[in-house]
Amino acid sequence: MESRTGKETENQATILVVDDNKEIVYSISELLKYEGFEVVKAYDGMQALDAMEEHPVDLILLDVMMPRLNGLSALMKLREKSRIPVIILSAKTEESDKVSGLVLGADDYVEKPYNPAELIARVKAHLRRYRAWGGGAPKAEADQIVNGGLMLDKKQRIVVVEGEKVRLTATEYKILELLMEHPGQVFSAEQIYENVWQESASYTVENTVMVHIRHIREKIEIDTKKPRYVKVVWGIGYKMEKYS
């Protein structure tokens, strides 16, 4: 296990970095250590599973394409006994691997080449979420909608993102509630306007809805340029991406 160097952080944790490219493992490890994390390294799925038996790990950064045991197979075995956060490291061309990873229980994915600031932000966000919900995936109670790291409480009318409460305006809340109640369904700007504002939509409503969507993204997304939750379906409208 690599020892911490550099600055201390309130998010002290041990991260398992798994990739068959040793240069990538090295660069990510140095970045994590600079942020104050402990690092465990593995170069294929078998090594990753062995490392899990030897070290207490709080989060895994997992490549997909690796020898001996690939990342998706390792993820399946891991999910048989653990719910620790797993972030898939995926090339832009591996869209099917991203989807498969999320279906199999990954919590998120980061595209290669990764943006260092985005990677660290996602690591910290998932650690906060994991700890906030007592180690494991959040479970929806009555009057709650849970999607990935998002939780909307309809009774209290609050929204929690990765374990932290965020402030939304009444209109922003209603838009998010509509999208979260129908994950995967695409709504046009006109449909959103009529559902939320309870008025007939005119040709001018598209910009109004777009501004509200932008404000929602600024509050719930780690990276608004690569939104994880509220997605644009070009030429049609908006949808809430569905996560386990």
PDB file of C-alpha atoms in Angstrom:
ATOM      1  CA  MET A   1       0.000   0.000   0.000  1.00  0.00           C
ATOM      2  CA  GLU A   2       1.244   3.466  -0.905  1.00  0.00           C
ATOM      3  CA  SER A   3       1.541   5.879   2.012  1.00  0.00           C
ATOM      4  CA  ARG A   4       0.045   9.343   1.994  1.00  0.00           C
ATOM      5  CA  THR A   5       2.201  12.247   1.019  1.00  0.00           C
ATOM      6  CA  GLY A   6       1.296  15.889   0.589  1.00  0.00           C
ATOM      7  CA  LYS A   7      -1.823  17.481   1.984  1.00  0.00           C
ATOM      8  CA  GLU A   8      -4.233  15.926   4.436  1.00  0.00           C
ATOM      9  CA  THR A   9      -7.912  15.748   3.603  1.00  0.00           C
ATOM     10  CA  GLU A  10     -11.190  15.112   5.404  1.00  0.00           C
ATOM     11  CA  ASN A  11     -11.866  12.456   2.784  1.00  0.00           C
ATOM     12  CA  GLN A  12      -9.039  10.178   3.873  1.00  0.00           C
ATOM     13  CA  ALA A  13      -9.694   6.800   2.316  1.00  0.00           C
ATOM     14  CA  THR A  14      -8.015   3.963   0.452  1.00  0.00           C
ATOM     15  CA  ILE A  15      -8.537   3.817  -3.319  1.00  0.00           C
ATOM     16  CA  LEU A  16      -7.867   0.717  -5.420  1.00  0.00           C
ATOM     17  CA  VAL A  17      -6.652   1.695  -8.911  1.00  0.00           C
ATOM     18  CA  VAL A  18      -7.015  -1.088 -11.492  1.00  0.00           C
ATOM     19  CA  ASP A  19      -5.685  -0.775 -15.054  1.00  0.00           C
ATOM     20  CA  ASP A  20      -3.351  -2.883 -17.185  1.00  0.00           C
ATOM     21  CA  ASN A  21      -1.623   0.304 -18.359  1.00  0.00           C
ATOM     22  CA  LYS A  22       1.009   0.922 -15.691  1.00  0.00           C
ATOM     23  CA  GLU A  23       1.514   4.549 -16.740  1.00  0.00           C
ATOM     24  CA  ILE A  24      -2.176   5.269 -16.139  1.00  0.00           C
ATOM     25  CA  VAL A  25      -2.056   3.537 -12.754  1.00  0.00           C
ATOM     26  CA  TYR A  26       1.019   5.572 -11.817  1.00  0.00           C
ATOM     27  CA  SER A  27      -0.436   8.936 -12.876  1.00  0.00           C
ATOM     28  CA  ILE A  28      -3.775   8.336 -11.128  1.00  0.00           C
ATOM     29  CA  SER A  29      -1.998   7.073  -8.006  1.00  0.00           C
ATOM     30  CA  GLU A  30       0.185  10.175  -7.808  1.00  0.00           C
ATOM     31  CA  LEU A  31      -2.882  12.390  -8.211  1.00  0.00           C
ATOM     32  CA  LEU A  32      -4.738  10.554  -5.460  1.00  0.00           C
ATOM     33  CA  LYS A  33      -1.779  10.591  -3.089  1.00  0.00           C
ATOM     34  CA  TYR A  34      -1.390  14.335  -3.598  1.00  0.00           C
ATOM     35  CA  GLU A  35      -5.019  14.688  -2.463  1.00  0.00           C
ATOM     36  CA  GLY A  36      -4.241  12.689   0.673  1.00  0.00           C
ATOM     37  CA  PHE A  37      -5.575   9.257  -0.246  1.00  0.00           C
ATOM     38  CA  GLU A  38      -4.002   5.867   0.339  1.00  0.00           C
ATOM     39  CA  VAL A  39      -3.538   3.917  -2.910  1.00  0.00           C
ATOM     40  CA  VAL A  40      -3.559   0.208  -3.718  1.00  0.00           C
ATOM     41  CA  LYS A  41      -2.553  -0.814  -7.257  1.00  0.00           C
ATOM     42  CA  ALA A  42      -3.653  -3.722  -9.450  1.00  0.00           C
ATOM     43  CA  TYR A  43      -3.104  -4.445 -13.139  1.00  0.00           C
ATOM     44  CA  ASP A  44      -5.909  -6.895 -13.936  1.00  0.00           C
ATOM     45  CA  GLY A  45      -9.170  -8.163 -12.491  1.00  0.00           C
ATOM     46  CA  MET A  46      -7.608 -11.095 -10.659  1.00  0.00           C
ATOM     47  CA  GLN A  47      -5.094  -8.830  -8.912  1.00  0.00           C
ATOM     48  CA  ALA A  48      -7.926  -6.466  -8.015  1.00  0.00           C
ATOM     49  CA  LEU A  49      -9.930  -9.219  -6.294  1.00  0.00           C
ATOM     50  CA  ASP A  50      -6.822 -10.427  -4.468  1.00  0.00           C
ATOM     51  CA  ALA A  51      -6.065  -6.862  -3.341  1.00  0.00           C
ATOM     52  CA  MET A  52      -9.606  -6.570  -1.953  1.00  0.00           C
ATOM     53  CA  GLU A  53      -8.929  -9.586   0.253  1.00  0.00           C
ATOM     54  CA  GLU A  54      -5.659  -8.138   1.546  1.00  0.00           C
ATOM     55  CA  HIS A  55      -6.522  -4.444   2.045  1.00  0.00           C
ATOM     56  CA  PRO A  56      -9.567  -2.538   3.332  1.00  0.00           C
ATOM     57  CA  VAL A  57     -10.605  -0.450   0.317  1.00  0.00           C
ATOM     58  CA  ASP A  58     -13.120   2.411   0.239  1.00  0.00           C
ATOM     59  CA  LEU A  59     -13.483   2.951  -3.531  1.00  0.00           C
ATOM     60  CA  ILE A  60     -12.297   1.342  -6.786  1.00  0.00           C
ATOM     61  CA  LEU A  61     -11.248   2.961 -10.060  1.00  0.00           C
ATOM     62  CA  LEU A  62     -11.669   0.109 -12.537  1.00  0.00           C
ATOM     63  CA  ASP A  63     -10.565  -0.224 -16.159  1.00  0.00           C
ATOM     64  CA  VAL A  64     -12.638  -2.436 -18.459  1.00  0.00           C
ATOM     65  CA  MET A  65     -10.289  -3.992 -21.012  1.00  0.00           C
ATOM     66  CA  MET A  66      -7.675  -6.016 -19.076  1.00  0.00           C
ATOM     67  CA  PRO A  67      -6.027  -9.463 -19.377  1.00  0.00           C
ATOM     68  CA  ARG A  68      -6.861 -12.548 -17.289  1.00  0.00           C
ATOM     69  CA  LEU A  69     -10.071 -11.092 -15.853  1.00  0.00           C
ATOM     70  CA  ASN A  70     -11.601  -7.976 -17.386  1.00  0.00           C
ATOM     71  CA  GLY A  71     -13.146  -5.162 -15.404  1.00  0.00           C
ATOM     72  CA  LEU A  72     -16.785  -6.136 -15.953  1.00  0.00           C
ATOM     73  CA  SER A  73     -16.181  -9.725 -14.819  1.00  0.00           C
ATOM     74  CA  ALA A  74     -14.301  -8.475 -11.770  1.00  0.00           C
ATOM     75  CA  LEU A  75     -17.187  -6.094 -11.023  1.00  0.00           C
ATOM     76  CA  MET A  76     -19.691  -8.964 -11.120  1.00  0.00           C
ATOM     77  CA  LYS A  77     -17.657 -10.955  -8.611  1.00  0.00           C
ATOM     78  CA  LEU A  78     -17.140  -7.902  -6.409  1.00  0.00           C
ATOM     79  CA  ARG A  79     -20.853  -7.107  -6.273  1.00  0.00           C
ATOM     80  CA  GLU A  80     -21.576 -10.573  -4.894  1.00  0.00           C
ATOM     81  CA  LYS A  81     -20.270  -9.406  -1.519  1.00  0.00           C
ATOM     82  CA  SER A  82     -19.543  -5.676  -1.523  1.00  0.00           C
ATOM     83  CA  ARG A  83     -21.299  -2.385  -2.270  1.00  0.00           C
ATOM     84  CA  ILE A  84     -18.249  -0.097  -2.131  1.00  0.00           C
ATOM     85  CA  PRO A  85     -18.267   2.574  -4.848  1.00  0.00           C
ATOM     86  CA  VAL A  86     -16.846   1.568  -8.227  1.00  0.00           C
ATOM     87  CA  ILE A  87     -15.996   4.114 -10.932  1.00  0.00           C
ATOM     88  CA  ILE A  88     -15.395   2.654 -14.392  1.00  0.00           C
ATOM     89  CA  LEU A  89     -12.468   4.087 -16.378  1.00  0.00           C
ATOM     90  CA  SER A  90     -13.666   3.976 -19.975  1.00  0.00           C
ATOM     91  CA  ALA A  91     -12.460   5.196 -23.363  1.00  0.00           C
ATOM     92  CA  LYS A  92     -14.960   7.294 -25.332  1.00  0.00           C
ATOM     93  CA  THR A  93     -15.275   4.493 -27.898  1.00  0.00           C
ATOM     94  CA  GLU A  94     -16.397   1.978 -25.246  1.00  0.00           C
ATOM     95  CA  GLU A  95     -19.988   3.239 -24.851  1.00  0.00           C
ATOM     96  CA  SER A  96     -21.374  -0.292 -24.500  1.00  0.00           C
ATOM     97  CA  ASP A  97     -18.901  -0.972 -21.685  1.00  0.00           C
ATOM     98  CA  LYS A  98     -20.130   2.096 -19.798  1.00  0.00           C
ATOM     99  CA  VAL A  99     -23.733   0.908 -20.034  1.00  0.00           C
ATOM    100  CA  SER A 100     -22.806  -2.668 -19.089  1.00  0.00           C
ATOM    101  CA  GLY A 101     -20.779  -1.404 -16.127  1.00  0.00           C
ATOM    102  CA  LEU A 102     -23.685   0.644 -14.780  1.00  0.00           C
ATOM    103  CA  VAL A 103     -26.084  -2.270 -15.246  1.00  0.00           C
ATOM    104  CA  LEU A 104     -23.714  -4.604 -13.376  1.00  0.00           C
ATOM    105  CA  GLY A 105     -23.476  -2.234 -10.424  1.00  0.00           C
ATOM    106  CA  ALA A 106     -20.829   0.398 -11.162  1.00  0.00           C
ATOM    107  CA  ASP A 107     -21.622   3.757  -9.603  1.00  0.00           C
ATOM    108  CA  ASP A 108     -20.161   6.013 -12.255  1.00  0.00           C
ATOM    109  CA  TYR A 109     -17.735   6.217 -15.156  1.00  0.00           C
ATOM    110  CA  VAL A 110     -14.951   8.586 -16.147  1.00  0.00           C
ATOM    111  CA  GLU A 111     -13.796   8.870 -19.739  1.00  0.00           C
ATOM    112  CA  LYS A 112     -10.179   8.500 -20.783  1.00  0.00           C
ATOM    113  CA  PRO A 113      -8.236  10.654 -21.156  1.00  0.00           C
ATOM    114  CA  TYR A 114      -9.539  11.789 -17.778  1.00  0.00           C
ATOM    115  CA  ASN A 115      -9.659  15.333 -16.456  1.00  0.00           C
ATOM    116  CA  PRO A 116      -7.771  15.264 -13.106  1.00  0.00           C
ATOM    117  CA  ALA A 117     -10.109  17.729 -11.387  1.00  0.00           C
ATOM    118  CA  GLU A 118     -13.196  15.832 -12.557  1.00  0.00           C
ATOM    119  CA  LEU A 119     -11.757  12.493 -11.441  1.00  0.00           C
ATOM    120  CA  ILE A 120     -10.986  13.761  -7.943  1.00  0.00           C
ATOM    121  CA  ALA A 121     -14.411  15.438  -7.702  1.00  0.00           C
ATOM    122  CA  ARG A 122     -16.157  12.190  -8.598  1.00  0.00           C
ATOM    123  CA  VAL A 123     -14.047  10.163  -6.156  1.00  0.00           C
ATOM    124  CA  LYS A 124     -14.866  12.548  -3.293  1.00  0.00           C
ATOM    125  CA  ALA A 125     -18.547  12.723  -4.224  1.00  0.00           C
ATOM    126  CA  HIS A 126     -18.963   8.945  -4.201  1.00  0.00           C
ATOM    127  CA  LEU A 127     -17.115   8.611  -0.921  1.00  0.00           C
ATOM    128  CA  ARG A 128     -19.444  11.226   0.626  1.00  0.00           C
ATOM    129  CA  ARG A 129     -22.469   9.411  -0.717  1.00  0.00           C
ATOM    130  CA  TYR A 130     -21.272   6.011   0.493  1.00  0.00           C
ATOM    131  CA  ARG A 131     -20.592   7.324   3.988  1.00  0.00           C
ATOM    132  CA  ALA A 132     -23.772   9.404   4.158  1.00  0.00           C
ATOM    133  CA  TRP A 133     -25.899   6.325   3.524  1.00  0.00           C
ATOM    134  CA  GLY A 134     -24.012   4.156   5.951  1.00  0.00           C
ATOM    135  CA  GLY A 135     -21.990   2.155   3.451  1.00  0.00           C
ATOM    136  CA  GLY A 136     -24.154   0.957   0.603  1.00  0.00           C
ATOM    137  CA  ALA A 137     -26.638   2.046  -1.989  1.00  0.00           C
ATOM    138  CA  PRO A 138     -29.394   4.379  -0.746  1.00  0.00           C
ATOM    139  CA  LYS A 139     -32.844   2.812  -0.531  1.00  0.00           C
ATOM    140  CA  ALA A 140     -35.948   4.808  -1.292  1.00  0.00           C
ATOM    141  CA  GLU A 141     -38.498   5.116   1.492  1.00  0.00           C
ATOM    142  CA  ALA A 142     -42.072   6.265   1.104  1.00  0.00           C
ATOM    143  CA  ASP A 143     -42.298   9.633  -0.653  1.00  0.00           C
ATOM    144  CA  GLN A 144     -38.663   9.390  -1.817  1.00  0.00           C
ATOM    145  CA  ILE A 145     -37.219   8.906  -5.285  1.00  0.00           C
ATOM    146  CA  VAL A 146     -33.643   7.641  -5.494  1.00  0.00           C
ATOM    147  CA  ASN A 147     -31.589   7.557  -8.681  1.00  0.00           C
ATOM    148  CA  GLY A 148     -27.868   6.913  -8.331  1.00  0.00           C
ATOM    149  CA  GLY A 149     -26.544   9.606  -5.998  1.00  0.00           C
ATOM    150  CA  LEU A 150     -29.724  11.695  -6.248  1.00  0.00           C
ATOM    151  CA  MET A 151     -32.492  11.546  -3.656  1.00  0.00           C
ATOM    152  CA  LEU A 152     -35.668  13.608  -3.888  1.00  0.00           C
ATOM    153  CA  ASP A 153     -37.934  13.649  -0.843  1.00  0.00           C
ATOM    154  CA  LYS A 154     -41.446  14.617  -1.963  1.00  0.00           C
ATOM    155  CA  LYS A 155     -42.759  14.999   1.588  1.00  0.00           C
ATOM    156  CA  GLN A 156     -40.017  17.347   2.786  1.00  0.00           C
ATOM    157  CA  ARG A 157     -39.495  18.765  -0.729  1.00  0.00           C
ATOM    158  CA  ILE A 158     -35.730  18.485  -0.487  1.00  0.00           C
ATOM    159  CA  VAL A 159     -33.053  17.179  -2.846  1.00  0.00           C
ATOM    160  CA  VAL A 160     -29.875  15.432  -1.701  1.00  0.00           C
ATOM    161  CA  VAL A 161     -26.939  14.997  -4.093  1.00  0.00           C
ATOM    162  CA  GLU A 162     -24.185  12.533  -3.170  1.00  0.00           C
ATOM    163  CA  GLY A 163     -25.080  12.906   0.507  1.00  0.00           C
ATOM    164  CA  GLU A 164     -25.342  16.710   0.520  1.00  0.00           C
ATOM    165  CA  LYS A 165     -28.550  18.742   0.512  1.00  0.00           C
ATOM    166  CA  VAL A 166     -28.885  21.254  -2.336  1.00  0.00           C
ATOM    167  CA  ARG A 167     -31.172  24.265  -2.619  1.00  0.00           C
ATOM    168  CA  LEU A 168     -33.527  24.381  -5.609  1.00  0.00           C
ATOM    169  CA  THR A 169     -36.154  26.974  -6.444  1.00  0.00           C
ATOM    170  CA  ALA A 170     -39.761  25.773  -6.467  1.00  0.00           C
ATOM    171  CA  THR A 171     -39.761  25.574 -10.261  1.00  0.00           C
ATOM    172  CA  GLU A 172     -36.414  23.783 -10.422  1.00  0.00           C
ATOM    173  CA  TYR A 173     -37.706  21.272  -7.865  1.00  0.00           C
ATOM    174  CA  LYS A 174     -40.847  20.576  -9.918  1.00  0.00           C
ATOM    175  CA  ILE A 175     -38.845  20.026 -13.108  1.00  0.00           C
ATOM    176  CA  LEU A 176     -36.445  17.664 -11.359  1.00  0.00           C
ATOM    177  CA  GLU A 177     -39.341  15.817  -9.716  1.00  0.00           C
ATOM    178  CA  LEU A 178     -40.993  15.311 -13.115  1.00  0.00           C
ATOM    179  CA  LEU A 179     -37.808  13.939 -14.668  1.00  0.00           C
ATOM    180  CA  MET A 180     -36.971  11.701 -11.680  1.00  0.00           C
ATOM    181  CA  GLU A 181     -40.495  10.248 -11.612  1.00  0.00           C
ATOM    182  CA  HIS A 182     -40.003   9.097 -15.214  1.00  0.00           C
ATOM    183  CA  PRO A 183     -36.327   8.062 -15.592  1.00  0.00           C
ATOM    184  CA  GLY A 184     -35.339   7.417 -19.189  1.00  0.00           C
ATOM    185  CA  GLN A 185     -38.425   9.147 -20.607  1.00  0.00           C
ATOM    186  CA  VAL A 186     -37.768  12.078 -22.938  1.00  0.00           C
ATOM    187  CA  PHE A 187     -39.805  15.240 -22.354  1.00  0.00           C
ATOM    188  CA  SER A 188     -39.946  18.097 -24.821  1.00  0.00           C
ATOM    189  CA  ALA A 189     -39.590  21.648 -23.523  1.00  0.00           C
ATOM    190  CA  GLU A 190     -43.300  22.126 -24.187  1.00  0.00           C
ATOM    191  CA  GLN A 191     -44.234  19.039 -22.159  1.00  0.00           C
ATOM    192  CA  ILE A 192     -42.059  20.159 -19.243  1.00  0.00           C
ATOM    193  CA  TYR A 193     -43.568  23.646 -19.343  1.00  0.00           C
ATOM    194  CA  GLU A 194     -47.157  22.392 -19.393  1.00  0.00           C
ATOM    195  CA  ASN A 195     -46.515  19.912 -16.555  1.00  0.00           C
ATOM    196  CA  VAL A 196     -44.638  22.356 -14.321  1.00  0.00           C
ATOM    197  CA  TRP A 197     -46.167  25.744 -15.092  1.00  0.00           C
ATOM    198  CA  GLN A 198     -49.655  24.292 -15.681  1.00  0.00           C
ATOM    199  CA  GLU A 199     -50.114  26.539 -18.704  1.00  0.00           C
ATOM    200  CA  SER A 200     -50.367  25.956 -22.418  1.00  0.00           C
ATOM    201  CA  ALA A 201     -46.949  26.133 -24.033  1.00  0.00           C
ATOM    202  CA  SER A 202     -46.126  28.690 -26.705  1.00  0.00           C
ATOM    203  CA  TYR A 203     -43.181  28.760 -29.097  1.00  0.00           C
ATOM    204  CA  THR A 204     -41.254  30.928 -26.594  1.00  0.00           C
ATOM    205  CA  VAL A 205     -41.101  28.398 -23.747  1.00  0.00           C
ATOM    206  CA  GLU A 206     -38.047  26.493 -24.973  1.00  0.00           C
ATOM    207  CA  ASN A 207     -35.591  29.126 -23.756  1.00  0.00           C
ATOM    208  CA  THR A 208     -37.367  29.392 -20.382  1.00  0.00           C
ATOM    209  CA  VAL A 209     -37.087  25.638 -19.800  1.00  0.00           C
ATOM    210  CA  MET A 210     -33.481  25.571 -21.042  1.00  0.00           C
ATOM    211  CA  VAL A 211     -32.432  28.205 -18.484  1.00  0.00           C
ATOM    212  CA  HIS A 212     -34.042  26.255 -15.640  1.00  0.00           C
ATOM    213  CA  ILE A 213     -32.402  23.017 -16.792  1.00  0.00           C
ATOM    214  CA  ARG A 214     -29.023  24.776 -16.816  1.00  0.00           C
ATOM    215  CA  HIS A 215     -29.552  25.983 -13.237  1.00  0.00           C
ATOM    216  CA  ILE A 216     -30.564  22.471 -12.108  1.00  0.00           C
ATOM    217  CA  ARG A 217     -27.419  21.023 -13.674  1.00  0.00           C
ATOM    218  CA  GLU A 218     -25.261  23.598 -11.920  1.00  0.00           C
ATOM    219  CA  LYS A 219     -26.643  22.335  -8.598  1.00  0.00           C
ATOM    220  CA  ILE A 220     -26.742  18.559  -9.086  1.00  0.00           C
ATOM    221  CA  GLU A 221     -23.957  17.742 -11.555  1.00  0.00           C
ATOM    222  CA  ILE A 222     -20.254  17.417 -10.742  1.00  0.00           C
ATOM    223  CA  ASP A 223     -19.327  18.553 -14.251  1.00  0.00           C
ATOM    224  CA  THR A 224     -22.011  20.515 -16.103  1.00  0.00           C
ATOM    225  CA  LYS A 225     -20.165  19.968 -19.404  1.00  0.00           C
ATOM    226  CA  LYS A 226     -20.507  16.204 -18.929  1.00  0.00           C
ATOM    227  CA  PRO A 227     -23.821  15.876 -17.077  1.00  0.00           C
ATOM    228  CA  ARG A 228     -24.500  12.496 -15.521  1.00  0.00           C
ATOM    229  CA  TYR A 229     -28.175  12.899 -14.678  1.00  0.00           C
ATOM    230  CA  VAL A 230     -30.077  15.438 -16.776  1.00  0.00           C
ATOM    231  CA  LYS A 231     -29.320  14.716 -20.424  1.00  0.00           C
ATOM    232  CA  VAL A 232     -30.257  16.571 -23.602  1.00  0.00           C
ATOM    233  CA  VAL A 233     -31.766  14.486 -26.375  1.00  0.00           C
ATOM    234  CA  TRP A 234     -30.943  16.747 -29.289  1.00  0.00           C
ATOM    235  CA  GLY A 235     -33.943  17.969 -31.270  1.00  0.00           C
ATOM    236  CA  ILE A 236     -36.388  16.322 -28.854  1.00  0.00           C
ATOM    237  CA  GLY A 237     -35.967  17.429 -25.252  1.00  0.00           C
ATOM    238  CA  TYR A 238     -34.588  16.302 -21.891  1.00  0.00           C
ATOM    239  CA  LYS A 239     -34.464  13.124 -19.841  1.00  0.00           C
ATOM    240  CA  MET A 240     -33.226  11.794 -16.503  1.00  0.00           C
ATOM    241  CA  GLU A 241     -30.571   9.108 -17.006  1.00  0.00           C
ATOM    242  CA  LYS A 242     -31.451   6.039 -14.957  1.00  0.00           C
ATOM    243  CA  TYR A 243     -28.960   4.565 -12.478  1.00  0.00           C
ATOM    244  CA  SER A 244     -29.162   1.717  -9.983  1.00  0.00           C
TER     245      SER A 244
END
